[in-house]
XYZ file of C-alpha atoms in Angstrom:
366
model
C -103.290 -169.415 -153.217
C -103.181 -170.751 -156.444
C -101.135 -169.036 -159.648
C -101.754 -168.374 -163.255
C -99.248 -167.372 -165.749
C -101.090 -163.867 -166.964
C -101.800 -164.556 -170.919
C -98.860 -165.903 -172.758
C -96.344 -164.417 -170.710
C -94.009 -166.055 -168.017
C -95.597 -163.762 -165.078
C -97.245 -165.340 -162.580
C -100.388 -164.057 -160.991
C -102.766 -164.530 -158.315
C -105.777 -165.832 -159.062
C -107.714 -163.098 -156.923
C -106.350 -160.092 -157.317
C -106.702 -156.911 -154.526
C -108.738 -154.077 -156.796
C -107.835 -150.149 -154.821
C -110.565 -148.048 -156.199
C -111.635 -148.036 -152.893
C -108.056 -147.036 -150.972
C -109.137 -143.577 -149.634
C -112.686 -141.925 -148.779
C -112.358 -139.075 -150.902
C -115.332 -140.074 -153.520
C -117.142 -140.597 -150.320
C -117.256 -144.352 -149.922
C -113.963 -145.648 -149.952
C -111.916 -146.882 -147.059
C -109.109 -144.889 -145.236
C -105.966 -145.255 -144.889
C -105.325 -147.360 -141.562
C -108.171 -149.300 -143.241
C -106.583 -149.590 -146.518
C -103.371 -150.484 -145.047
C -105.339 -153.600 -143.591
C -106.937 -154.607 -146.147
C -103.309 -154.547 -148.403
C -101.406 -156.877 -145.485
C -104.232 -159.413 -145.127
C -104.777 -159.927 -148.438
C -100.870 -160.158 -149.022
C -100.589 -162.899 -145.891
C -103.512 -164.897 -147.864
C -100.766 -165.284 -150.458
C -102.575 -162.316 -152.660
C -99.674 -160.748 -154.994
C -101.686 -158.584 -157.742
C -102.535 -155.377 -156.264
C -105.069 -153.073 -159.389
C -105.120 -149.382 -158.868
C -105.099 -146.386 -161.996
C -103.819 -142.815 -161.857
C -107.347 -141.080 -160.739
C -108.421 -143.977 -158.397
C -109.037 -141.577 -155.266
C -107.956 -138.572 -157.081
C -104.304 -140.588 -156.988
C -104.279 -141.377 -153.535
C -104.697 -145.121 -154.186
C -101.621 -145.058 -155.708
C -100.154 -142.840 -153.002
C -101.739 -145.554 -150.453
C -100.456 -148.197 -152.275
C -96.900 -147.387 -152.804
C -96.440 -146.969 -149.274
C -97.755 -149.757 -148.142
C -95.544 -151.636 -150.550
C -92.400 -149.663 -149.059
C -93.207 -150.438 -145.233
C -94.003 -154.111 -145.851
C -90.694 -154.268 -148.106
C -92.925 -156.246 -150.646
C -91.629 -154.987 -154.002
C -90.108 -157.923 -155.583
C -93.273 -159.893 -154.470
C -95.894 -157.652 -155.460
C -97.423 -156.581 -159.229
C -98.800 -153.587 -159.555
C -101.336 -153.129 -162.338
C -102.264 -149.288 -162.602
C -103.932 -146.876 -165.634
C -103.551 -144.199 -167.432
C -106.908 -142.378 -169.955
C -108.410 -140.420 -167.497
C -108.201 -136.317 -167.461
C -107.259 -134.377 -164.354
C -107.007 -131.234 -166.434
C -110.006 -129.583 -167.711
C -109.319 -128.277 -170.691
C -106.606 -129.467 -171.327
C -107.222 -132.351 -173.935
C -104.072 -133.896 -174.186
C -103.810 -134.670 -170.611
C -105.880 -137.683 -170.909
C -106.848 -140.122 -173.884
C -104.418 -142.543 -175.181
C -102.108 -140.558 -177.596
C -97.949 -141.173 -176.632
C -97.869 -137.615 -175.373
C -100.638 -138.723 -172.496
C -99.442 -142.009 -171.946
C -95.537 -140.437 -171.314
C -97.092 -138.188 -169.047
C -99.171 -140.374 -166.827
C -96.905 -142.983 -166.177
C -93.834 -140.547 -164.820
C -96.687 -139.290 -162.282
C -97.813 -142.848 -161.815
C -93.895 -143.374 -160.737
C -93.668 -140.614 -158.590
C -97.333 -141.457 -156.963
C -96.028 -145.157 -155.987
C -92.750 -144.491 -155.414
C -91.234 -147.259 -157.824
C -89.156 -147.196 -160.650
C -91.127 -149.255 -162.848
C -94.735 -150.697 -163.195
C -95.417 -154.504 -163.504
C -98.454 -154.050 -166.040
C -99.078 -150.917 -167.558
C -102.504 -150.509 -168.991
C -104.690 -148.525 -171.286
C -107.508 -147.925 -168.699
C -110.449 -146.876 -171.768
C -110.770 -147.185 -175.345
C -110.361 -143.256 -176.504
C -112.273 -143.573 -180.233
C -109.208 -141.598 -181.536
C -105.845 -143.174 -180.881
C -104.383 -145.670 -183.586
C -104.040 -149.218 -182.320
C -99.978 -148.808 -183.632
C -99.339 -145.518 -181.909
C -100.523 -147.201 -178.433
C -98.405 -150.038 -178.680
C -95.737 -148.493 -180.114
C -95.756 -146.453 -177.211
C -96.460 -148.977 -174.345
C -93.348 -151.255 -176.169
C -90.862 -148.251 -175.818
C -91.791 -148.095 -172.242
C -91.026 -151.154 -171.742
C -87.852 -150.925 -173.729
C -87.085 -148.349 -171.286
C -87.365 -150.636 -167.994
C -90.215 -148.316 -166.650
C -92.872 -150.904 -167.739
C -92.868 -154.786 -167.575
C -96.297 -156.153 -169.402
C -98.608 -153.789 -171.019
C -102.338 -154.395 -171.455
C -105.659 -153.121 -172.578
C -108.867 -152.675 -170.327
C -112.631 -151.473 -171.509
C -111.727 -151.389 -175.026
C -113.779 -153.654 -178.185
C -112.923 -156.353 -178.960
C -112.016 -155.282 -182.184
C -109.828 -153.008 -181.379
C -107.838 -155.146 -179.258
C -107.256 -157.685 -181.796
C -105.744 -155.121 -183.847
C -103.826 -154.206 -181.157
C -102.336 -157.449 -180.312
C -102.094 -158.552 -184.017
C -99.822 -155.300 -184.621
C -97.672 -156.009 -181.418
C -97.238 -160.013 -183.176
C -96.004 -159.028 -186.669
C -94.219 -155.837 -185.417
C -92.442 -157.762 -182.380
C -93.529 -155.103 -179.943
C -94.513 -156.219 -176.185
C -98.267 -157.828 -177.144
C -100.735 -157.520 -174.495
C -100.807 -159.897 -171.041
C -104.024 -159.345 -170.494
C -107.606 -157.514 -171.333
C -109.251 -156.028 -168.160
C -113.081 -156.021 -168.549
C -116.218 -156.307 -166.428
C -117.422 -159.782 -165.850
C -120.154 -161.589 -163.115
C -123.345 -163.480 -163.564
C -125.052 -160.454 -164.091
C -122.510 -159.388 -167.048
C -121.400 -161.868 -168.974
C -121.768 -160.143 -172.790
C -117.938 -160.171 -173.131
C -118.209 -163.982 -173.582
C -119.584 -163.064 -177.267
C -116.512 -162.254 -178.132
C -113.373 -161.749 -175.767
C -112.996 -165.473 -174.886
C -112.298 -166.261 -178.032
C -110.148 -163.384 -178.659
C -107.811 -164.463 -175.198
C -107.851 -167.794 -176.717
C -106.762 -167.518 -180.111
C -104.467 -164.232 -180.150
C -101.914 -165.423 -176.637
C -103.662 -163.148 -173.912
C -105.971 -163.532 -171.170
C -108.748 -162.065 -169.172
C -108.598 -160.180 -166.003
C -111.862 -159.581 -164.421
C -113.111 -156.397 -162.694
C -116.723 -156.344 -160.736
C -117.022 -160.011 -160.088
C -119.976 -159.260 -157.731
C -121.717 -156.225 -159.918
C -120.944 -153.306 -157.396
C -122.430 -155.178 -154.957
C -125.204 -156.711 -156.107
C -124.257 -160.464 -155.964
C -122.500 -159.874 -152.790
C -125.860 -160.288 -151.027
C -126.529 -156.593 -149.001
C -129.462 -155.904 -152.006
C -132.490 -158.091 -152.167
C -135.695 -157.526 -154.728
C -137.673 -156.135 -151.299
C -135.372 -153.291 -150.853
C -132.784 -151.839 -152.844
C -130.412 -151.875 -150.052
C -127.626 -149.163 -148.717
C -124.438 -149.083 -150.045
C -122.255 -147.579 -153.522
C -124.413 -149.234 -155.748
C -127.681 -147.744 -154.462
C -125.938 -144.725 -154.174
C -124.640 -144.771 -158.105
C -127.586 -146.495 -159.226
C -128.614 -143.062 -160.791
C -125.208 -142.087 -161.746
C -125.334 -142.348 -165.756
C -122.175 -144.837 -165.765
C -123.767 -148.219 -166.569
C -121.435 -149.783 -165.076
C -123.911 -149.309 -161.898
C -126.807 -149.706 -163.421
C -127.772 -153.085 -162.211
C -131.429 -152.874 -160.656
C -133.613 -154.871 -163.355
C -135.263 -158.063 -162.999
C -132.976 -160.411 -164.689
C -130.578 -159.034 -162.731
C -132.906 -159.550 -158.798
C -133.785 -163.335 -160.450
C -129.824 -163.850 -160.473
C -129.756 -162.530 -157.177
C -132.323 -165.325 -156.147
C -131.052 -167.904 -157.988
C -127.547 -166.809 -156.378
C -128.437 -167.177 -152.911
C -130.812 -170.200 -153.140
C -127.637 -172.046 -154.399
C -125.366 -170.077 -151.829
C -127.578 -171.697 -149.073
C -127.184 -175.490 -150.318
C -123.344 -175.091 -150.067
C -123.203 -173.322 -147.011
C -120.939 -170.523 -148.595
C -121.772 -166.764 -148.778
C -123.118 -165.169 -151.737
C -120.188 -163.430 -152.551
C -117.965 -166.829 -152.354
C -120.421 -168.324 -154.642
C -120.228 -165.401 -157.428
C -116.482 -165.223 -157.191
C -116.416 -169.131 -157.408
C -118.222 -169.021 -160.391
C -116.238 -166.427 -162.613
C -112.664 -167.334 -161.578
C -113.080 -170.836 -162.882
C -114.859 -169.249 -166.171
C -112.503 -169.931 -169.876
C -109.298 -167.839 -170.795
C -109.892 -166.131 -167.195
C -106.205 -165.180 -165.033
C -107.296 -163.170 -162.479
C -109.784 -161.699 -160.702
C -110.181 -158.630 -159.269
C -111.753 -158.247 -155.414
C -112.518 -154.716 -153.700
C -113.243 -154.631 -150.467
C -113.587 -151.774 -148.028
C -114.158 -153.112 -144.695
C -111.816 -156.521 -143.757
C -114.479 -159.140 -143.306
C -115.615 -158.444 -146.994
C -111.564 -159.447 -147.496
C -112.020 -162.350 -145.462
C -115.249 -163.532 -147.293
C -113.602 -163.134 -150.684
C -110.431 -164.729 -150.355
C -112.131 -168.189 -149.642
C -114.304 -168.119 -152.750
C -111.425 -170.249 -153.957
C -111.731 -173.326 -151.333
C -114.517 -175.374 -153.186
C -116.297 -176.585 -155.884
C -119.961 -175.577 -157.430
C -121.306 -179.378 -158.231
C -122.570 -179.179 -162.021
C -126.127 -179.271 -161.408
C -125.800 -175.737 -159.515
C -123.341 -174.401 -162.006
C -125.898 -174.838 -164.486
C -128.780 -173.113 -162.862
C -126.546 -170.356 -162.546
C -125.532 -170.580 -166.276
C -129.329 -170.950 -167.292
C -130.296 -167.890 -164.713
C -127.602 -165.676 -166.085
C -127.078 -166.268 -170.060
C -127.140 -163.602 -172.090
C -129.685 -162.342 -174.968
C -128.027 -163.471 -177.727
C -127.777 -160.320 -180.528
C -127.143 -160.493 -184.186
C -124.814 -161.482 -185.420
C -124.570 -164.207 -182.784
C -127.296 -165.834 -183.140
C -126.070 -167.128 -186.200
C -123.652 -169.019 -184.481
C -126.286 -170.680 -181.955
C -126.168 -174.523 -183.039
C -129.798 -174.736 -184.990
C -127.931 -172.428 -187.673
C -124.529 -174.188 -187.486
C -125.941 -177.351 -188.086
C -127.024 -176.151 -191.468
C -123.621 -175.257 -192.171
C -121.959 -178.669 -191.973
C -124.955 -180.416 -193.408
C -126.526 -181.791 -190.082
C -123.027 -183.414 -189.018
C -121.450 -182.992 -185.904
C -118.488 -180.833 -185.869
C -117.060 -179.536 -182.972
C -113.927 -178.380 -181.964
C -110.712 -180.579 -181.351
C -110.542 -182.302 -178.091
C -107.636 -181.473 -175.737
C -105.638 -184.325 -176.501
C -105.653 -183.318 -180.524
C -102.055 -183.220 -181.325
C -100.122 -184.070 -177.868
C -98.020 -187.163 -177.890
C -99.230 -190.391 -176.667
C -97.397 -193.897 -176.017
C -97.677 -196.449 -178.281
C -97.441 -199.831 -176.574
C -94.191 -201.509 -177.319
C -92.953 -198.777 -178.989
C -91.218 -196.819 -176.922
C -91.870 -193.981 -178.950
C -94.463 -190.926 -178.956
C -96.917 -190.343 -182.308
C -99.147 -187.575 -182.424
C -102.734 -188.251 -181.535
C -104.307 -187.475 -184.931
């Protein structure tokens, strides 16, 4: 398996990484624990060494789950752990979740004690909390990992303005700036190219993707006929949106999907992973899996190529509405900016040294 340094930092990562919402059956469709256990030693023998989990995945048995299986296989120094704190286990209690410093030194001592390590690889705010100041988050998340109980620190689900003010702060204040921004991303989700690309590439961080397939729905168990069996049929009706994923854009992806999934001879799933993990400013990518052959499917999404004439019928099938104020920056509108010209962005080569002939010597290309 290849490895990506995670944002601008000097930790390298997996590009598929093993997601644990689904390590324990106590939400009703997860997997249990001989199964977890399983799932966790395959995907560590494929080379696999980013393992995502949070504090309330499973009611924290994920955790539980996963820092055992990390003690028996004597994997520490191998393995990241990426876990979360927001969430409320307290009714009534409103300071036991959000993203103030009093929750976030709470939940990470019982994330500790949970997996049974003394410090956390990437720490991450799980959901933006619409209260919290930017500063008093990363103040927080630096001082932990002054401490040693925290390596990286990063932001998930959060907008996109929020984290550049976030990662700006951390810059100018020399606090521990973010590795990475955790959001949802798959043919069937792509608004977060609007803006967060962009953001990874300009402010030093990166993407890590979570629901490559949709819940489900691009891994090829739901077709247009029938809605299918499974957690996303079964969540469809939930109120999170993250699961609401039954519209027709969404079943013409789905066709699209597998017409090009049959002309490679690769599986649905392989296809949609394929597709996202080689998308800009992405470092990782997050695969859940509950029974093993799903594992086995995912892990060789990485083992080919989609030929450009089939990565852009997927593009065209899956692009987003474009929303003001974005559509001001569709070309037809840029082009009246710079008077018709053509002005793109700097190629690749803008700036690196190159060999003059004879010379000996490197110039900048200019």
């Amino acid at each position: 398996m290849d490895y990506y340094t995670l944002g601008n930092t000097g930790l390298k990562v997996s590009r598929l990484a093993l997601g644990t919402m689904t390590f324990g059956d106590d939400w009703g469709w997860g997997a249990d624990e001989a199964s977890a256990r399983q799932l966790f030693d395959t995907y560590v023998e494929a080379g696999g060494n980013v393992v995502d989990t949070a504090d309330l995945y499973t009611n924290g048995n994920s955790e539980r789950m996963l820092g055992r299986f990390i003690r028996d296989s004597k994997t520490r120094d191998r393995i990241i752990i990426t876990t979360k704190f927001s969430y409320n286990a307290d009714p009534g209690n409103p300071n036991a979740g959000g993203n103030g410093r009093k929750n976030i030194l709470r939940a990470v001592e019982g994330s500790l004690e949970r997996l049974g390590t003394d410090y956390i690889d990437v720490y991450m705010l799980h959901t933006w909390d619409q209260v919290t100041p930017a500063a008093e988050v990363m103040r927080t998340l630096d001082d932990l990992v002054r401490s040693g109980k925290v390596r990286h620190v990063a932001l998930s689900d959060s907008p996109a303005w929020y984290v550049a003010q976030a990662q700006t702060l951390s810059q100018e204040r020399h606090w521990e700036p973010i590795s990475t921004v955790q959001l949802e991303y798959s043919l069937a989700e792509r608004n977060i190219e609007f803006e967060y690309t962009a953001l990874a590439k300009n402010l030093g961080t990166s993407l890590m993707v979570w629901s490559p397939l949709a819940s489900g729905l691009l891994s090829g168990k739901y077709k247009p006929s029938g809605e299918g069996t499974g957690r996303l049929a079964m969540l469809a009706n939930s109120g999170n949106p993250a699961f609401d994923k039954f519209t027709e854009k969404n079943w013409a992806i789905v066709t699209e999907l597998e017409q090009v999934a049959n002309e490679l001879n690769r599986s649905m799933a392989q296809v949609a992973l394929n597709w996202v993990v080689n998308r800009p400013a992405v470092a990782s990518v997050i695969i859940g899996a509950t029974k093993l052959h799903q594992l086995q499917d995912n892990l060789g999404a990485l083992d080919f190529e989609i030929p450009a004439e089939l990565q852009q019928r997927l593009d065209d099938v899956s692009r987003p509405d474009a929303r003001f104020p974005y559509t001001f920056f569709e070309p037809s509108l840029q082009g009246m900016l710079n008077g018709g010209a053509t002005v793109g962005d700097k190629p690749k080569s803008y700036g690196q040294p190159v060999l003059v002939a004879g010379s000996g010597a490197g110039v900048a290309a200019d």
